[in-house]
Amino acid sequence: MAEEGQFFRPVKDFCQRTVVTCKPDDALVDVVGIMREKNISSVVVCDQKRPSGIFTDRDLRNKVVASGVDPLTLTVSAIMNSPLAVIGEDDLLYEALYRMSRQKIHRLAVVDGKGRLSGIITDSDIIRLQSHSPHQLVLDIEVAQDIEEVKVVYGRIQSLVLHLSGSGTSTRDMVRLIAHLNDQILLRLIALMRADHFSDLPARFAFVVLGSEGRGEQTLLTDQDNAIVYGDELGPEEIARIEAFSEELVASLIAIGIPPCPGGIMAKNKEWRRSIGKWKEQLDRWLRTPTPKHVLSCGTFVDIRTIYGDRSFEQELKAQLYEHVQRDKLFLMRMVESTLRFAPPLGWFGKIKGESGGEHSGMLEIKKAGIFAISEGVKALAILAGKLEGSTHQRLEALVKEKVLNPTMAENIAETFDFLVLMRLRGQVEAVREGRKPDNYIPLKRLNMMELGRLQLALKGVEKFQEFAKSHFNLNLLR
């Protein structure tokens, strides 16, 4: 695997499995004796096999020796650092590097799915892999001093994706990386703006992202979908400052290369910048009158994810959504019905039908062909189950736990979704390399027989999922 591909492998492939541990109530002198015997500088403190802290030789120097405290009177819990930063063993290596950098620490405890200690990973364990990495890009984002520097770093995201596209990195990991880097770009712009001339912004507001950005499912073709929510109690001057901040932030995103939303779903526009009370009223209007326009707007909005600010607004709005659909499922039925209008383009004997005329003749619009039907269909199921957090994949996992989907069906949907996104991303990479603007069209003539066969199976999988969603929401009742 290419060097940079290592960063998309799970932490468990790199962590040290042999970890010296102790208990919080162990005598300090006993643990120090173990450290001296084994020639180690730290011990992980565990409570019922779960890491609760860490004790290092530096703690011994600074908290015991320098303070003149009698070590015979102390237990480890008296001087350990707690809580201990942890990472899941299935999380990716670049996420571990990012957390260490962000928190300015040198090690992370690695835990299994039940939160039990399974290893430890340090920056020195993986420093040899860092000559070219997404981690370096994150570091460069964090130290960018102005909008021009952010613009340069943002341009490197596309270059990194082009570079990684031939490294064997999975599509799912690539999409996660793009979303992660885009989040860091946004946070850096906000930090620069606040440090410069928006330090007086009120605490009770949130900048949120919506749609595919809210789900963390962006590819190389991305535009802005964002909004502002603020407290009902804010006065005119505070609201005016938020308005100015919103307009400048959106302008800054455009300046670094992120185009505006063609539909105007941006925080600079008044209809996407409201108090929490006004947003609740708007959400209620969308849900009670599910016209095609309302379904589209609300479908984008409910992917809401807080990038910066007060996260309670997001939870309030989702709670309102969940409560409404338990009383009245008409909106969800209309939402699923709208996805059925995007039937996979399969003709006689399952032959894939491309566009029949115009500049895209012989091409397949991959988003309309299947990606939209899956992401929106899964979203509708997740709303009904009250499990709207995260990406399409995370929602599928939640739906399995809630027994809405069986594991086999969820895995089939996930594989279909991944393949369609792979086709989309690969087409966009080819467009950029050829000097064209990336879009959602796939030239069918460039696919070999195996790829055409896989695409055909994927589109049939979309059909099968649409039939399931139609049955699940009893759409025959709308006729």
Short mmCIF file of C-alpha atoms in Angstrom, two decimals:
data_model
loop_
_atom_site.label_atom_id
_atom_site.label_comp_id
_atom_site.label_asym_id
_atom_site.label_seq_id
_atom_site.Cartn_x
_atom_site.Cartn_y
_atom_site.Cartn_z
CA MET A 1 0.00 0.00 0.00
CA ALA A 2 1.23 3.54 -0.73
CA GLU A 3 2.64 5.41 2.26
CA GLU A 4 -0.28 7.80 2.50
CA GLY A 5 -2.75 4.91 2.32
CA GLN A 6 -1.53 3.78 5.74
CA PHE A 7 -3.44 6.65 7.29
CA PHE A 8 -6.73 5.05 6.27
CA ARG A 9 -6.03 1.83 8.09
CA PRO A 10 -7.53 1.27 11.56
CA VAL A 11 -5.63 2.25 14.68
CA LYS A 12 -5.60 -1.39 15.80
CA ASP A 13 -3.09 -2.13 13.01
CA PHE A 14 -0.53 0.21 14.61
CA CYS A 15 -1.15 0.36 18.36
CA GLN A 16 0.96 -1.35 21.00
CA ARG A 17 -1.01 -4.26 22.42
CA THR A 18 1.16 -4.82 25.49
CA VAL A 19 0.25 -2.08 27.92
CA VAL A 20 1.30 -1.87 31.54
CA THR A 21 -1.70 -0.95 33.69
CA CYS A 22 -2.59 -0.35 37.30
CA LYS A 23 -5.68 0.47 39.37
CA PRO A 24 -6.60 3.92 40.74
CA ASP A 25 -6.22 2.76 44.35
CA ASP A 26 -2.83 1.07 43.86
CA ALA A 27 -0.03 2.43 46.04
CA LEU A 28 2.06 4.97 44.16
CA VAL A 29 5.41 3.53 45.26
CA ASP A 30 4.41 0.08 43.97
CA VAL A 31 3.55 1.44 40.53
CA VAL A 32 6.78 3.49 40.40
CA GLY A 33 8.69 0.29 41.17
CA ILE A 34 7.00 -1.44 38.20
CA MET A 35 7.90 1.50 35.93
CA ARG A 36 11.55 1.33 37.00
CA GLU A 37 11.67 -2.45 36.56
CA LYS A 38 10.19 -2.34 33.08
CA ASN A 39 11.98 0.89 32.07
CA ILE A 40 8.78 2.66 31.00
CA SER A 41 7.71 6.28 31.42
CA SER A 42 3.95 5.84 31.84
CA VAL A 43 1.27 3.50 33.14
CA VAL A 44 -2.38 3.43 32.06
CA VAL A 45 -4.81 3.49 34.97
CA CYS A 46 -7.80 1.19 34.47
CA ASP A 47 -11.02 0.80 36.41
CA GLN A 48 -12.77 -2.49 35.56
CA LYS A 49 -10.69 -2.82 32.38
CA ARG A 50 -11.71 0.63 31.18
CA PRO A 51 -9.00 3.32 30.96
CA SER A 52 -9.68 6.13 33.42
CA GLY A 53 -6.35 7.97 33.50
CA ILE A 54 -2.61 7.86 32.99
CA PHE A 55 0.36 8.27 35.31
CA THR A 56 3.73 9.41 33.91
CA ASP A 57 7.21 9.99 35.29
CA ARG A 58 6.60 13.69 34.69
CA ASP A 59 3.64 13.53 37.11
CA LEU A 60 5.97 11.98 39.67
CA ARG A 61 8.49 14.81 39.28
CA ASN A 62 6.00 17.70 39.17
CA LYS A 63 3.33 16.56 41.60
CA VAL A 64 5.31 14.58 44.16
CA VAL A 65 9.05 15.34 44.17
CA ALA A 66 8.74 19.08 43.44
CA SER A 67 5.94 19.46 45.99
CA GLY A 68 7.75 17.55 48.72
CA VAL A 69 4.82 15.19 49.26
CA ASP A 70 5.52 11.83 50.93
CA PRO A 71 4.96 9.24 48.14
CA LEU A 72 4.26 6.54 50.75
CA THR A 73 0.98 8.26 51.56
CA LEU A 74 -0.33 8.43 47.99
CA THR A 75 -2.30 6.23 45.66
CA VAL A 76 -2.12 6.56 41.90
CA SER A 77 -5.51 8.30 41.75
CA ALA A 78 -4.08 11.26 43.69
CA ILE A 79 -1.73 12.34 40.90
CA MET A 80 -2.88 10.63 37.70
CA ASN A 81 -4.13 12.65 34.75
CA SER A 82 -7.81 12.00 34.15
CA PRO A 83 -9.80 11.53 32.01
CA LEU A 84 -7.51 9.80 29.53
CA ALA A 85 -7.96 10.62 25.86
CA VAL A 86 -9.11 7.51 23.99
CA ILE A 87 -9.79 6.39 20.44
CA GLY A 88 -11.65 3.36 19.09
CA GLU A 89 -9.54 0.55 17.67
CA ASP A 90 -11.51 0.70 14.41
CA ASP A 91 -11.06 4.45 14.00
CA LEU A 92 -8.63 5.52 11.29
CA LEU A 93 -5.01 6.45 11.91
CA TYR A 94 -5.42 9.98 10.58
CA GLU A 95 -8.12 10.57 13.20
CA ALA A 96 -5.68 9.53 15.95
CA LEU A 97 -3.06 11.92 14.59
CA TYR A 98 -5.57 14.74 14.43
CA ARG A 99 -6.69 14.24 18.03
CA MET A 100 -3.14 14.17 19.34
CA SER A 101 -2.37 17.38 17.47
CA ARG A 102 -5.59 19.10 18.50
CA GLN A 103 -5.29 18.18 22.17
CA LYS A 104 -1.49 18.65 22.24
CA ILE A 105 -0.88 15.18 23.64
CA HIS A 106 1.52 12.40 22.70
CA ARG A 107 -0.54 9.26 23.25
CA LEU A 108 -4.07 7.86 23.08
CA ALA A 109 -5.51 4.83 24.81
CA VAL A 110 -7.10 2.47 22.29
CA VAL A 111 -10.42 0.90 23.31
CA ASP A 112 -12.62 -1.82 21.88
CA GLY A 113 -16.34 -1.56 21.15
CA LYS A 114 -17.18 -1.96 24.83
CA GLY A 115 -14.78 0.73 25.99
CA ARG A 116 -12.19 -1.71 27.34
CA LEU A 117 -8.49 -1.00 26.94
CA SER A 118 -7.01 -2.87 23.98
CA GLY A 119 -3.78 -0.94 23.40
CA ILE A 120 -2.05 2.42 23.27
CA ILE A 121 -0.76 4.50 20.37
CA THR A 122 1.79 7.31 20.54
CA ASP A 123 2.97 9.94 18.12
CA SER A 124 6.38 8.27 18.01
CA ASP A 125 4.76 5.00 16.88
CA ILE A 126 3.61 6.60 13.66
CA ILE A 127 5.96 9.51 13.05
CA ARG A 128 7.72 7.47 10.36
CA LEU A 129 4.53 7.56 8.25
CA GLN A 130 4.13 11.33 8.31
CA SER A 131 6.23 12.49 5.39
CA HIS A 132 3.04 12.96 3.34
CA SER A 133 -0.27 12.76 5.16
CA PRO A 134 -3.76 14.22 5.67
CA HIS A 135 -2.58 15.01 9.19
CA GLN A 136 -0.06 17.51 7.82
CA LEU A 137 -2.85 19.18 5.85
CA VAL A 138 -4.90 19.55 9.04
CA LEU A 139 -1.90 21.08 10.81
CA ASP A 140 -1.46 23.56 7.96
CA ILE A 141 -5.15 24.51 8.19
CA GLU A 142 -4.81 25.15 11.92
CA VAL A 143 -1.86 27.54 11.50
CA ALA A 144 -3.23 29.46 8.48
CA GLN A 145 -3.07 33.16 9.40
CA ASP A 146 -5.45 34.72 6.90
CA ILE A 147 -7.99 33.92 4.21
CA GLU A 148 -5.34 33.73 1.49
CA GLU A 149 -3.46 31.03 3.38
CA VAL A 150 -6.71 29.14 3.97
CA LYS A 151 -7.42 29.34 0.24
CA VAL A 152 -4.05 27.80 -0.60
CA VAL A 153 -4.55 24.96 1.87
CA TYR A 154 -8.10 24.36 0.63
CA GLY A 155 -6.74 23.93 -2.88
CA ARG A 156 -4.49 21.19 -1.56
CA ILE A 157 -7.51 19.14 -0.44
CA GLN A 158 -8.39 18.52 -4.08
CA SER A 159 -4.77 17.63 -4.81
CA LEU A 160 -4.70 15.19 -1.90
CA VAL A 161 -7.91 13.50 -3.08
CA LEU A 162 -6.47 13.17 -6.59
CA HIS A 163 -3.31 11.68 -5.11
CA LEU A 164 -5.14 9.24 -2.84
CA SER A 165 -7.57 8.10 -5.54
CA GLY A 166 -4.93 5.75 -6.89
CA SER A 167 -3.64 4.53 -3.54
CA GLY A 168 -6.25 1.88 -2.80
CA THR A 169 -8.01 4.07 -0.24
CA SER A 170 -11.66 3.07 0.10
CA THR A 171 -14.37 5.43 -1.12
CA ARG A 172 -15.97 5.52 2.31
CA ASP A 173 -12.70 6.63 3.91
CA MET A 174 -12.08 9.17 1.16
CA VAL A 175 -15.49 10.77 1.69
CA ARG A 176 -14.91 10.85 5.45
CA LEU A 177 -11.58 12.58 4.88
CA ILE A 178 -13.07 15.22 2.57
CA ALA A 179 -15.79 15.97 5.13
CA HIS A 180 -13.26 16.17 7.96
CA LEU A 181 -10.98 18.55 6.07
CA ASN A 182 -13.87 20.75 4.97
CA ASP A 183 -14.98 21.01 8.60
CA GLN A 184 -11.49 22.13 9.62
CA ILE A 185 -11.47 24.77 6.86
CA LEU A 186 -14.77 26.15 8.15
CA LEU A 187 -13.61 26.19 11.76
CA ARG A 188 -10.38 27.97 10.83
CA LEU A 189 -12.23 30.67 8.91
CA ILE A 190 -14.56 31.19 11.86
CA ALA A 191 -11.62 31.37 14.28
CA LEU A 192 -9.85 33.96 12.12
CA MET A 193 -13.00 36.06 11.80
CA ARG A 194 -13.71 35.94 15.53
CA ALA A 195 -10.14 36.90 16.38
CA ASP A 196 -10.19 39.74 13.88
CA HIS A 197 -13.45 41.59 14.42
CA PHE A 198 -16.24 39.29 15.62
CA SER A 199 -15.13 38.61 19.20
CA ASP A 200 -18.39 40.15 20.45
CA LEU A 201 -20.72 37.53 18.99
CA PRO A 202 -23.31 36.22 21.49
CA ALA A 203 -22.96 32.70 22.87
CA ARG A 204 -26.49 31.69 21.94
CA PHE A 205 -26.11 31.03 18.23
CA ALA A 206 -24.97 28.22 15.96
CA PHE A 207 -23.58 27.93 12.46
CA VAL A 208 -24.93 24.68 11.00
CA VAL A 209 -24.36 22.77 7.78
CA LEU A 210 -27.10 20.96 5.90
CA GLY A 211 -27.68 18.37 3.15
CA SER A 212 -24.72 16.23 2.10
CA GLU A 213 -22.40 18.47 4.11
CA GLY A 214 -24.53 17.83 7.18
CA ARG A 215 -24.23 14.07 6.54
CA GLY A 216 -20.48 14.35 5.91
CA GLU A 217 -20.85 12.93 2.40
CA GLN A 218 -19.21 15.49 0.14
CA THR A 219 -17.05 14.63 -2.83
CA LEU A 220 -15.06 16.90 -5.15
CA LEU A 221 -18.27 18.52 -6.36
CA THR A 222 -19.42 20.61 -3.43
CA ASP A 223 -21.21 23.85 -2.80
CA GLN A 224 -22.54 25.53 0.32
CA ASP A 225 -25.58 24.40 2.32
CA ASN A 226 -25.59 26.21 5.65
CA ALA A 227 -27.75 28.19 8.05
CA ILE A 228 -27.76 30.12 11.31
CA VAL A 229 -29.86 29.48 14.42
CA TYR A 230 -29.87 31.89 17.37
CA GLY A 231 -31.67 32.35 20.67
CA ASP A 232 -35.09 33.98 20.78
CA GLU A 233 -33.90 36.27 23.57
CA LEU A 234 -31.24 38.06 21.48
CA GLY A 235 -31.70 41.77 20.87
CA PRO A 236 -31.50 43.70 17.58
CA GLU A 237 -27.83 44.61 17.98
CA GLU A 238 -26.80 41.02 18.68
CA ILE A 239 -28.83 39.77 15.72
CA ALA A 240 -27.23 42.42 13.51
CA ARG A 241 -23.76 41.17 14.49
CA ILE A 242 -24.76 37.60 13.64
CA GLU A 243 -26.09 38.80 10.30
CA ALA A 244 -22.81 40.56 9.49
CA PHE A 245 -20.84 37.49 10.58
CA SER A 246 -23.00 35.22 8.38
CA GLU A 247 -22.56 37.35 5.31
CA GLU A 248 -18.80 37.63 5.73
CA LEU A 249 -18.37 33.90 6.42
CA VAL A 250 -20.29 32.89 3.31
CA ALA A 251 -18.32 35.43 1.27
CA SER A 252 -15.08 34.00 2.67
CA LEU A 253 -16.10 30.46 1.70
CA ILE A 254 -16.77 31.67 -1.84
CA ALA A 255 -13.42 33.49 -1.88
CA ILE A 256 -11.44 30.34 -1.03
CA GLY A 257 -13.18 28.33 -3.76
CA ILE A 258 -16.39 26.87 -2.29
CA PRO A 259 -19.17 28.01 -4.64
CA PRO A 260 -22.51 29.36 -3.40
CA CYS A 261 -25.55 27.10 -3.27
CA PRO A 262 -27.54 27.47 -6.53
CA GLY A 263 -30.74 27.27 -4.48
CA GLY A 264 -29.62 29.98 -2.06
CA ILE A 265 -29.43 27.70 1.00
CA MET A 266 -26.84 29.83 2.77
CA ALA A 267 -26.64 31.66 6.08
CA LYS A 268 -26.22 35.01 4.35
CA ASN A 269 -29.84 34.81 3.16
CA LYS A 270 -32.50 35.86 5.67
CA GLU A 271 -34.70 32.80 5.22
CA TRP A 272 -31.80 30.58 6.32
CA ARG A 273 -30.98 32.71 9.34
CA ARG A 274 -33.67 32.59 12.06
CA SER A 275 -34.20 32.39 15.80
CA ILE A 276 -34.88 28.94 17.24
CA GLY A 277 -38.55 29.86 17.67
CA LYS A 278 -38.87 30.97 14.05
CA TRP A 279 -37.06 27.83 12.85
CA LYS A 280 -39.52 25.70 14.80
CA GLU A 281 -42.40 27.52 13.13
CA GLN A 282 -40.81 26.99 9.71
CA LEU A 283 -40.18 23.32 10.40
CA ASP A 284 -43.81 22.92 11.46
CA ARG A 285 -44.99 24.55 8.19
CA TRP A 286 -42.83 22.22 6.11
CA LEU A 287 -44.04 19.15 7.96
CA ARG A 288 -47.75 20.03 7.96
CA THR A 289 -47.87 20.95 4.25
CA PRO A 290 -45.53 18.55 2.39
CA THR A 291 -45.55 20.15 -1.04
CA PRO A 292 -42.68 19.14 -3.34
CA LYS A 293 -40.87 22.40 -2.50
CA HIS A 294 -41.36 21.90 1.22
CA VAL A 295 -40.20 18.29 1.04
CA LEU A 296 -37.01 19.37 -0.74
CA SER A 297 -36.27 22.24 1.66
CA CYS A 298 -37.08 20.25 4.79
CA GLY A 299 -35.16 17.20 3.53
CA THR A 300 -32.06 19.35 3.22
CA PHE A 301 -32.61 21.09 6.55
CA VAL A 302 -33.06 17.98 8.70
CA ASP A 303 -29.54 16.82 7.86
CA ILE A 304 -28.56 19.69 10.19
CA ARG A 305 -25.18 19.36 11.90
CA THR A 306 -23.68 21.99 14.18
CA ILE A 307 -20.22 23.07 13.09
CA TYR A 308 -19.83 25.94 15.55
CA GLY A 309 -21.80 27.28 18.49
CA ASP A 310 -24.70 26.10 20.64
CA ARG A 311 -25.58 22.47 19.82
CA SER A 312 -28.82 22.52 21.80
CA PHE A 313 -30.68 24.13 18.89
CA GLU A 314 -29.98 21.15 16.65
CA GLN A 315 -31.28 18.75 19.29
CA GLU A 316 -34.45 20.81 19.85
CA LEU A 317 -35.26 20.83 16.14
CA LYS A 318 -34.65 17.10 15.76
CA ALA A 319 -36.82 16.39 18.79
CA GLN A 320 -39.62 18.40 17.19
CA LEU A 321 -39.21 16.46 13.95
CA TYR A 322 -39.29 13.07 15.71
CA GLU A 323 -42.37 14.03 17.72
CA HIS A 324 -44.27 15.20 14.63
CA VAL A 325 -43.68 12.10 12.52
CA GLN A 326 -44.89 9.85 15.32
CA ARG A 327 -48.25 11.65 15.12
CA ASP A 328 -48.40 12.16 11.37
CA LYS A 329 -46.37 10.23 8.79
CA LEU A 330 -47.69 12.05 5.73
CA PHE A 331 -44.53 14.12 5.35
CA LEU A 332 -42.33 11.01 5.35
CA MET A 333 -44.63 9.31 2.87
CA ARG A 334 -44.32 12.31 0.55
CA MET A 335 -40.58 12.34 1.08
CA VAL A 336 -40.20 8.71 0.03
CA GLU A 337 -42.64 9.21 -2.82
CA SER A 338 -40.39 11.96 -4.18
CA THR A 339 -37.43 9.56 -4.26
CA LEU A 340 -39.45 7.07 -6.32
CA ARG A 341 -39.56 9.60 -9.14
CA PHE A 342 -35.86 8.94 -9.60
CA ALA A 343 -36.18 5.40 -10.88
CA PRO A 344 -32.87 3.73 -11.81
CA PRO A 345 -32.43 4.04 -15.62
CA LEU A 346 -32.67 0.36 -16.52
CA GLY A 347 -34.26 -0.76 -19.78
CA TRP A 348 -34.96 -4.12 -21.38
CA PHE A 349 -32.95 -6.98 -19.89
CA GLY A 350 -31.53 -4.56 -17.32
CA LYS A 351 -29.57 -2.53 -19.84
CA ILE A 352 -28.38 0.81 -18.44
CA LYS A 353 -29.89 3.77 -20.27
CA GLY A 354 -27.75 6.90 -20.58
CA GLU A 355 -28.88 10.39 -21.58
CA SER A 356 -30.34 10.37 -25.07
CA GLY A 357 -29.33 13.82 -26.29
CA GLY A 358 -27.47 17.04 -25.58
CA GLU A 359 -24.00 17.50 -24.17
CA HIS A 360 -24.44 14.55 -21.81
CA SER A 361 -25.57 12.07 -24.43
CA GLY A 362 -24.53 8.54 -23.47
CA MET A 363 -23.79 9.57 -19.89
CA LEU A 364 -25.43 8.56 -16.61
CA GLU A 365 -26.33 11.14 -13.96
CA ILE A 366 -25.20 8.99 -11.05
CA LYS A 367 -26.77 11.04 -8.25
CA LYS A 368 -30.24 10.88 -9.79
CA ALA A 369 -29.71 7.29 -10.88
CA GLY A 370 -29.33 5.96 -7.35
CA ILE A 371 -27.38 7.99 -4.78
CA PHE A 372 -30.30 10.32 -4.04
CA ALA A 373 -32.81 7.49 -3.70
CA ILE A 374 -30.65 5.71 -1.12
CA SER A 375 -29.57 8.74 0.93
CA GLU A 376 -33.10 10.16 1.09
CA GLY A 377 -34.79 6.80 1.62
CA VAL A 378 -32.44 5.92 4.47
CA LYS A 379 -32.99 9.41 5.88
CA ALA A 380 -36.77 8.88 5.96
CA LEU A 381 -36.33 5.55 7.78
CA ALA A 382 -33.92 7.19 10.23
CA ILE A 383 -36.32 10.06 10.96
CA LEU A 384 -39.11 7.61 11.79
CA ALA A 385 -36.75 5.65 14.03
CA GLY A 386 -35.48 8.83 15.73
CA LYS A 387 -31.91 8.06 14.62
CA LEU A 388 -30.92 10.90 12.32
CA GLU A 389 -27.33 11.42 13.51
CA GLY A 390 -24.39 10.97 11.17
CA SER A 391 -23.90 9.74 7.64
CA THR A 392 -25.97 7.34 5.55
CA HIS A 393 -23.73 4.50 6.76
CA GLN A 394 -24.15 5.46 10.40
CA ARG A 395 -27.91 5.67 9.92
CA LEU A 396 -27.94 2.21 8.37
CA GLU A 397 -26.10 0.86 11.42
CA ALA A 398 -28.64 2.52 13.72
CA LEU A 399 -31.53 1.08 11.69
CA VAL A 400 -30.10 -2.41 12.14
CA LYS A 401 -29.88 -1.88 15.91
CA GLU A 402 -33.49 -0.69 15.90
CA LYS A 403 -34.46 -3.78 13.86
CA VAL A 404 -35.86 -1.65 11.03
CA LEU A 405 -33.45 -3.37 8.64
CA ASN A 406 -31.84 -6.76 8.94
CA PRO A 407 -28.02 -6.83 8.76
CA THR A 408 -27.89 -8.44 5.32
CA MET A 409 -30.20 -5.88 3.75
CA ALA A 410 -28.35 -2.99 5.38
CA GLU A 411 -25.02 -4.32 4.12
CA ASN A 412 -26.42 -4.67 0.59
CA ILE A 413 -27.68 -1.08 0.68
CA ALA A 414 -24.32 0.13 2.00
CA GLU A 415 -22.38 -1.72 -0.71
CA THR A 416 -24.69 -0.35 -3.41
CA PHE A 417 -24.31 3.18 -2.04
CA ASP A 418 -20.52 2.86 -1.83
CA PHE A 419 -20.22 1.68 -5.41
CA LEU A 420 -22.38 4.50 -6.75
CA VAL A 421 -20.37 7.07 -4.77
CA LEU A 422 -17.17 5.45 -6.08
CA MET A 423 -18.40 5.95 -9.65
CA ARG A 424 -19.27 9.54 -8.85
CA LEU A 425 -15.92 10.32 -7.21
CA ARG A 426 -13.93 8.57 -9.91
CA GLY A 427 -15.76 10.53 -12.60
CA GLN A 428 -15.02 13.77 -10.79
CA VAL A 429 -11.34 12.89 -10.40
CA GLU A 430 -11.12 12.15 -14.13
CA ALA A 431 -12.80 15.48 -14.91
CA VAL A 432 -10.34 17.45 -12.77
CA ARG A 433 -7.36 15.66 -14.31
CA GLU A 434 -8.68 16.48 -17.78
CA GLY A 435 -9.25 20.13 -16.91
CA ARG A 436 -13.03 19.87 -16.81
CA LYS A 437 -15.39 21.03 -14.08
CA PRO A 438 -16.43 18.00 -11.98
CA ASP A 439 -20.09 17.00 -12.11
CA ASN A 440 -22.29 13.95 -11.47
CA TYR A 441 -22.21 12.49 -14.99
CA ILE A 442 -20.51 9.17 -15.76
CA PRO A 443 -19.50 8.42 -19.39
CA LEU A 444 -20.81 4.87 -19.82
CA LYS A 445 -18.50 4.20 -22.76
CA ARG A 446 -15.48 4.48 -20.45
CA LEU A 447 -16.66 1.58 -18.28
CA ASN A 448 -15.45 -1.93 -19.03
CA MET A 449 -17.74 -4.96 -19.00
CA MET A 450 -17.05 -5.76 -15.35
CA GLU A 451 -17.77 -2.19 -14.25
CA LEU A 452 -20.95 -2.08 -16.31
CA GLY A 453 -22.04 -5.33 -14.70
CA ARG A 454 -21.38 -4.00 -11.20
CA LEU A 455 -23.22 -0.78 -12.03
CA GLN A 456 -26.17 -2.76 -13.33
CA LEU A 457 -26.31 -4.77 -10.09
CA ALA A 458 -26.06 -1.57 -8.05
CA LEU A 459 -28.99 0.02 -9.89
CA LYS A 460 -31.03 -3.13 -9.37
CA GLY A 461 -30.15 -2.83 -5.69
CA VAL A 462 -31.57 0.71 -5.72
CA GLU A 463 -34.79 -0.64 -7.24
CA LYS A 464 -35.04 -3.25 -4.50
CA PHE A 465 -34.50 -0.66 -1.77
CA GLN A 466 -37.12 1.62 -3.29
CA GLU A 467 -39.63 -1.24 -3.22
CA PHE A 468 -38.84 -1.82 0.44
CA ALA A 469 -39.29 1.87 1.30
CA LYS A 470 -42.56 2.00 -0.67
CA SER A 471 -43.90 -0.96 1.29
CA HIS A 472 -42.54 0.25 4.64
CA PHE A 473 -44.36 3.58 4.35
CA ASN A 474 -47.55 2.10 2.82
CA LEU A 475 -47.39 4.43 -0.17
CA ASN A 476 -50.32 2.66 -1.78
CA LEU A 477 -52.45 4.64 0.73
CA LEU A 478 -51.62 7.83 -1.15
CA ARG A 479 -53.30 6.61 -4.31
#
